[in-house]
Amino acid sequence: MGQITNKKAVMQLGFPELSEALEIHYQLSPEELRKAALERGEAYLTDQDVLAIDTGEFTGRSPKDRFIVTDNLTKDSVWWGDVNIAIRPEVFDSLYTKVLAYLHSKVVFVRDAMVCAEESNRLTLRVITETASQNLFAYNLFLRPEDTIDPEWTVISAPGFKADPVIDGTRQHNFVMLNFTRKIILIGGTGYTGEIKKAVFTVLNFLLPQHNILPMHCAANKGENGDTAIFFGLSGTGKTTLSADSDRQLIGDDEHGWGENSVFNFEGGCYAKIAGLSPEKEPQIYQAMKRGSLLENTCFYPLSKTVDFNNLSKTENIRLSYPLHYISNTVSPAMGDVPRNIFFLTADAFGVLPPIAKLNRAQAMYYFLSGYTAKIAGTEYGINEPEATFSACFGRAFLPLHPTKYAEMLGEKLDKYPLNVWLVNTGWTGGSYGTGERIKLSYTRAMIKAALNGQLDYGPYQKLPIFDLMIPAWCPGVPSAMLNPANTWANPYSYEETAHHLAGLFRKNCSQYKGFSDGMLCSVGPVIEEAR
């Protein structure tokens, strides 16, 4: 462990291309990485002694700049298009050589790590970073081997290297490239740490279905009786918040696999979105913000080192990464049984979906492929009213295979195991964003608790028109009047008009999957009357 400067030691690491680097720091501890980040001017400390960094130009992923090398392994299997952008092997090889040459004059940090808590499906990694802070992120997010491992995949992140689009074949100076044949992830021109995490997730989304394991963009936890629950949801829907439940053990907050008899975490840590974070609303995440964790792109109160979680002037995507064991009640190893409950989380800014609804199998497939949530006015430039977002399987950007492959796998699971599937709206009620109000977190927690405890298993239920959803007439801890969204709007005609608008967006999105499941899938979605 520590600094390596001689060529023999580098050769023993199995990566001779690094032999010309100025310095190589291998498998540093979090304390050593923290010290290095501060000494190198990469980071600063908050008044809670937490390391904080700014990721520079990019404060989020850049999906249009992620490429997959097209070769004999990928050309007929990858879902090519605007999600998976093809690049030729020779383009990758040229950039790979340039990035290594760039690193020859740099101090380099190397970390060996793993993903997948289930040992039989474990993938080993070597993560090479230009910065100490990115290496700390890798320590926090991935599984930490106790013994020496033989890395199968290599991740190289050089945020200071900028490509020349004219010469290098990229769209702009930043890039993420996945080479499945050479088993290399190459990242340049961006300091956003989430690119490392999601590139590895994409690799697993390609490899695990070959072993009949469904990779999922979801959180998971486990009750006292051993019942596993999984929470699908896009950013901002409450996936991390709702899975961090003091009454249940956390398996993981973001990435899991569903095998023959288990659900298992891919990661060894959490990467929480912390806009508006408070000890009252999210106590477990707040308490995980301590020495060893890493803050990204936060702002501070004037003339202080106190983080202002409501100041989003740098980005709405402020983040905190920390090891899984920073959450007090976690499962170790991070695995659970086959789930008994699945929750599809959506932040419906149109305010027309119910706070909770029970889905049948066909509806579960429909909403899984839809992957719906909504952006709210003001969150991005040019958005002046709620905007529907559909991300297939709640993770379209990370799917190297066609979405219907993952949907088919989910369908097989639903046929095999008895479980409940719920649609949960963590967004608005009583009107769209700007008119209605956000559903209280306490109400959402109460509904999920009731579902987990079996209190919603037997009804009574009522059917919501247009979306044809079954909603409970009663739920402990929740005002019955708000369970049916149509009853919460002051103007019923406005509700119906908005509901028809959102239903139309659902159906338009679903049209791309008409060939799936004998073309019957879209028939279970919202119903729009031709004449009203």
Coordinates of N, CA, C and O in Angstrom, one line a residue, residues 302-382:
P302 N -22.9 32.4 3.7 CA -21.8 33.4 3.5 C -20.9 33.4 4.7 O -21.3 33.3 5.9
L303 N -19.6 33.6 4.4 CA -18.5 33.7 5.4 C -18.5 32.5 6.3 O -18.2 32.7 7.5
S304 N -18.8 31.4 5.8 CA -18.7 30.2 6.7 C -18.3 29.0 5.9 O -18.3 29.0 4.6
K305 N -18.1 27.9 6.5 CA -17.9 26.6 5.9 C -19.1 25.6 6.2 O -18.9 24.4 6.1
T306 N -20.2 26.2 6.4 CA -21.4 25.4 6.7 C -22.2 25.3 5.4 O -22.5 26.2 4.7
V307 N -22.5 24.0 5.0 CA -23.1 23.7 3.7 C -24.6 24.2 3.8 O -25.3 24.0 4.7
D308 N -25.0 24.9 2.7 CA -26.4 25.3 2.5 C -27.0 24.4 1.5 O -26.8 24.5 0.3
F309 N -27.8 23.4 2.0 CA -28.3 22.4 1.1 C -29.5 22.9 0.3 O -29.9 22.2 -0.6
N310 N -29.9 24.1 0.5 CA -31.0 24.7 -0.3 C -30.4 25.7 -1.3 O -31.2 26.2 -2.1
N311 N -29.1 25.9 -1.3 CA -28.5 26.7 -2.3 C -28.0 25.9 -3.5 O -27.1 25.1 -3.4
L312 N -28.8 26.0 -4.6 CA -28.5 25.1 -5.8 C -27.9 25.9 -6.9 O -28.2 25.6 -8.1
S313 N -27.2 27.0 -6.6 CA -26.8 27.9 -7.6 C -25.7 27.2 -8.5 O -25.5 27.6 -9.7
K314 N -24.9 26.3 -8.0 CA -23.9 25.6 -8.8 C -24.6 24.5 -9.6 O -24.4 24.3 -10.8
T315 N -25.5 23.7 -9.0 CA -26.3 22.7 -9.7 C -27.3 22.2 -8.7 O -27.2 22.2 -7.5
E316 N -28.4 21.6 -9.3 CA -29.4 20.9 -8.5 C -28.9 19.5 -8.1 O -29.4 18.9 -7.1
N317 N -27.9 19.1 -8.8 CA -27.3 17.7 -8.6 C -26.2 17.7 -7.6 O -25.1 17.2 -7.8
I318 N -26.4 18.3 -6.4 CA -25.4 18.2 -5.4 C -25.5 16.8 -4.7 O -26.6 16.2 -4.5
R319 N -24.3 16.3 -4.4 CA -24.2 14.8 -4.1 C -23.3 14.6 -2.8 O -22.5 15.4 -2.5
L320 N -23.6 13.5 -2.2 CA -22.8 13.0 -1.1 C -22.5 11.5 -1.3 O -23.4 10.7 -1.5
S321 N -21.2 11.1 -1.3 CA -20.9 9.7 -1.4 C -20.3 9.2 -0.1 O -19.6 9.9 0.5
Y322 N -20.6 8.0 0.2 CA -20.2 7.4 1.5 C -20.3 5.9 1.5 O -21.1 5.4 0.7
P323 N -19.4 5.2 2.3 CA -19.5 3.8 2.3 C -20.9 3.3 2.9 O -21.5 4.0 3.7
L324 N -21.3 2.1 2.5 CA -22.6 1.6 2.9 C -22.7 1.5 4.5 O -23.7 1.7 5.1
H325 N -21.5 1.2 5.1 CA -21.6 1.0 6.5 C -21.7 2.3 7.3 O -21.9 2.3 8.5
Y326 N -21.7 3.5 6.6 CA -22.0 4.7 7.3 C -23.5 4.8 7.6 O -23.9 5.7 8.4
I327 N -24.3 4.0 7.0 CA -25.7 3.8 7.4 C -25.8 2.8 8.5 O -25.3 1.7 8.4
S328 N -26.4 3.1 9.6 CA -26.3 2.3 10.8 C -27.0 0.9 10.7 O -26.4 -0.1 11.1
N329 N -28.1 0.8 10.0 CA -28.8 -0.5 9.9 C -28.7 -1.0 8.5 O -29.7 -0.8 7.7
T330 N -27.6 -1.6 8.1 CA -27.5 -2.2 6.8 C -27.3 -3.7 6.8 O -27.0 -4.2 7.9
V331 N -27.5 -4.3 5.7 CA -27.4 -5.8 5.6 C -26.0 -6.1 5.2 O -25.4 -5.5 4.2
S332 N -25.3 -7.0 5.8 CA -24.0 -7.4 5.4 C -23.9 -9.0 5.4 O -24.2 -9.6 6.4
P333 N -23.6 -9.6 4.3 CA -23.4 -8.9 3.0 C -24.6 -8.3 2.4 O -25.7 -8.7 2.9
A334 N -24.5 -7.4 1.5 CA -25.6 -6.6 1.0 C -26.5 -7.4 0.1 O -26.5 -7.2 -1.1
M335 N -27.3 -8.3 0.7 CA -28.2 -9.2 -0.1 C -29.5 -9.4 0.6 O -29.6 -9.3 1.8
G336 N -30.5 -9.8 -0.2 CA -31.8 -10.1 0.4 C -32.4 -11.2 -0.4 O -31.9 -11.6 -1.5
D337 N -33.6 -11.7 0.1 CA -34.3 -12.7 -0.6 C -35.0 -12.1 -1.8 O -35.0 -10.9 -2.0
V338 N -35.7 -13.0 -2.6 CA -36.6 -12.5 -3.7 C -37.6 -11.5 -3.1 O -38.1 -11.7 -2.0
P339 N -37.8 -10.4 -3.8 CA -38.7 -9.3 -3.2 C -40.1 -9.8 -3.0 O -40.7 -10.5 -3.9
R340 N -40.8 -9.2 -2.0 CA -42.2 -9.4 -1.8 C -43.0 -8.2 -2.3 O -44.2 -8.3 -2.6
N341 N -42.3 -7.0 -2.4 CA -42.9 -5.8 -2.8 C -42.0 -5.0 -3.7 O -40.8 -4.9 -3.4
I342 N -42.5 -4.5 -4.8 CA -41.8 -3.7 -5.7 C -42.5 -2.3 -5.8 O -43.8 -2.3 -6.0
F343 N -41.8 -1.2 -5.7 CA -42.3 0.1 -5.8 C -41.8 0.8 -7.0 O -40.5 0.9 -7.1
F344 N -42.6 1.3 -7.8 CA -42.2 2.2 -8.9 C -42.5 3.7 -8.5 O -43.7 4.1 -8.3
L345 N -41.4 4.4 -8.2 CA -41.6 5.8 -7.7 C -41.6 6.8 -8.9 O -40.8 6.7 -9.8
T346 N -42.5 7.7 -8.8 CA -42.6 8.8 -9.9 C -42.9 10.1 -9.2 O -43.8 10.2 -8.3
A347 N -42.2 11.2 -9.6 CA -42.6 12.5 -9.1 C -43.4 13.2 -10.1 O -42.9 13.9 -11.0
D348 N -44.7 12.9 -10.1 CA -45.6 13.4 -11.1 C -45.9 14.9 -10.9 O -46.7 15.3 -10.0
A349 N -45.2 15.8 -11.6 CA -45.4 17.2 -11.4 C -46.7 17.7 -12.0 O -47.1 18.9 -11.8
F350 N -47.4 16.8 -12.8 CA -48.7 17.2 -13.3 C -49.8 17.0 -12.3 O -50.9 17.6 -12.4
G351 N -49.5 16.3 -11.2 CA -50.5 16.1 -10.1 C -51.7 15.3 -10.4 O -52.7 15.5 -9.7
V352 N -51.6 14.4 -11.4 CA -52.8 13.6 -11.7 C -52.7 12.1 -11.3 O -53.7 11.4 -11.3
L353 N -51.5 11.6 -11.1 CA -51.4 10.2 -10.7 C -51.7 10.1 -9.2 O -51.4 11.0 -8.4
P354 N -52.2 8.9 -8.7 CA -52.5 8.7 -7.3 C -51.3 8.6 -6.5 O -50.2 8.2 -7.0
P355 N -51.4 8.9 -5.2 CA -50.2 8.7 -4.3 C -49.8 7.3 -4.2 O -48.6 7.0 -4.0
I356 N -50.7 6.3 -4.3 CA -50.3 4.9 -4.4 C -51.4 4.1 -5.2 O -52.6 4.4 -5.0
A357 N -50.9 3.2 -6.0 CA -51.9 2.3 -6.7 C -51.2 0.9 -6.8 O -50.0 0.8 -6.9
K358 N -52.1 -0.1 -6.8 CA -51.6 -1.5 -6.9 C -51.8 -1.9 -8.4 O -52.8 -1.7 -9.0
L359 N -50.7 -2.4 -8.9 CA -50.6 -2.8 -10.3 C -50.8 -4.3 -10.5 O -50.2 -5.1 -9.7
N360 N -51.5 -4.7 -11.6 CA -51.4 -6.1 -12.0 C -50.2 -6.3 -12.8 O -49.4 -5.4 -13.1
R361 N -50.0 -7.6 -13.3 CA -48.8 -7.9 -14.0 C -48.6 -7.1 -15.3 O -47.5 -6.5 -15.5
A362 N -49.7 -7.0 -16.1 CA -49.6 -6.2 -17.3 C -49.2 -4.7 -17.1 O -48.4 -4.1 -17.8
Q363 N -49.9 -4.2 -16.0 CA -49.6 -2.8 -15.7 C -48.2 -2.6 -15.2 O -47.5 -1.6 -15.5
A364 N -47.7 -3.6 -14.4 CA -46.3 -3.5 -13.9 C -45.3 -3.5 -15.1 O -44.4 -2.7 -15.1
M365 N -45.6 -4.3 -16.1 CA -44.7 -4.3 -17.3 C -44.8 -2.9 -18.0 O -43.8 -2.4 -18.5
Y366 N -46.0 -2.4 -18.1 CA -46.2 -1.1 -18.8 C -45.5 0.0 -18.1 O -44.8 0.8 -18.7
Y367 N -45.6 0.1 -16.8 CA -45.0 1.2 -16.1 C -43.5 1.0 -15.9 O -42.8 2.0 -15.8
F368 N -43.0 -0.2 -16.0 CA -41.6 -0.5 -15.9 C -41.0 0.0 -17.2 O -40.0 0.7 -17.2
L369 N -41.6 -0.3 -18.4 CA -41.1 0.1 -19.7 C -41.2 1.6 -19.8 O -40.4 2.3 -20.5
S370 N -42.3 2.2 -19.2 CA -42.5 3.7 -19.3 C -41.4 4.4 -18.5 O -40.8 5.4 -19.0
G371 N -41.2 4.0 -17.3 CA -40.2 4.7 -16.5 C -40.4 6.2 -16.3 O -39.6 7.0 -16.6
Y372 N -41.6 6.5 -15.9 CA -42.1 7.9 -16.0 C -41.7 8.7 -14.7 O -41.8 8.2 -13.6
T373 N -41.3 9.9 -14.9 CA -41.4 11.0 -13.9 C -41.5 12.3 -14.6 O -41.7 12.3 -15.8
A374 N -41.4 13.4 -13.9 CA -41.6 14.7 -14.6 C -40.6 15.7 -14.0 O -40.4 15.8 -12.8
K375 N -40.1 16.5 -14.9 CA -39.3 17.7 -14.5 C -40.2 18.8 -14.2 O -41.2 19.0 -14.8
I376 N -39.8 19.6 -13.2 CA -40.6 20.8 -12.8 C -40.1 22.1 -13.4 O -38.9 22.2 -13.8
A377 N -41.0 23.0 -13.5 CA -40.6 24.3 -14.1 C -39.5 24.9 -13.2 O -39.5 24.9 -12.0
G378 N -38.5 25.5 -14.0 CA -37.4 26.2 -13.3 C -36.2 25.3 -13.0 O -35.2 25.9 -12.7
T379 N -36.3 24.0 -13.1 CA -35.2 23.2 -12.8 C -34.1 23.2 -13.9 O -32.9 23.0 -13.6
E380 N -34.5 23.4 -15.1 CA -33.6 23.5 -16.2 C -34.0 24.6 -17.1 O -35.2 25.0 -17.2
Y381 N -33.0 25.2 -17.8 CA -33.3 26.3 -18.7 C -34.3 25.9 -19.7 O -34.2 24.9 -20.4
G382 N -35.3 26.8 -19.9 CA -36.3 26.6 -21.0 C -37.5 25.8 -20.5 O -38.5 25.6 -21.3

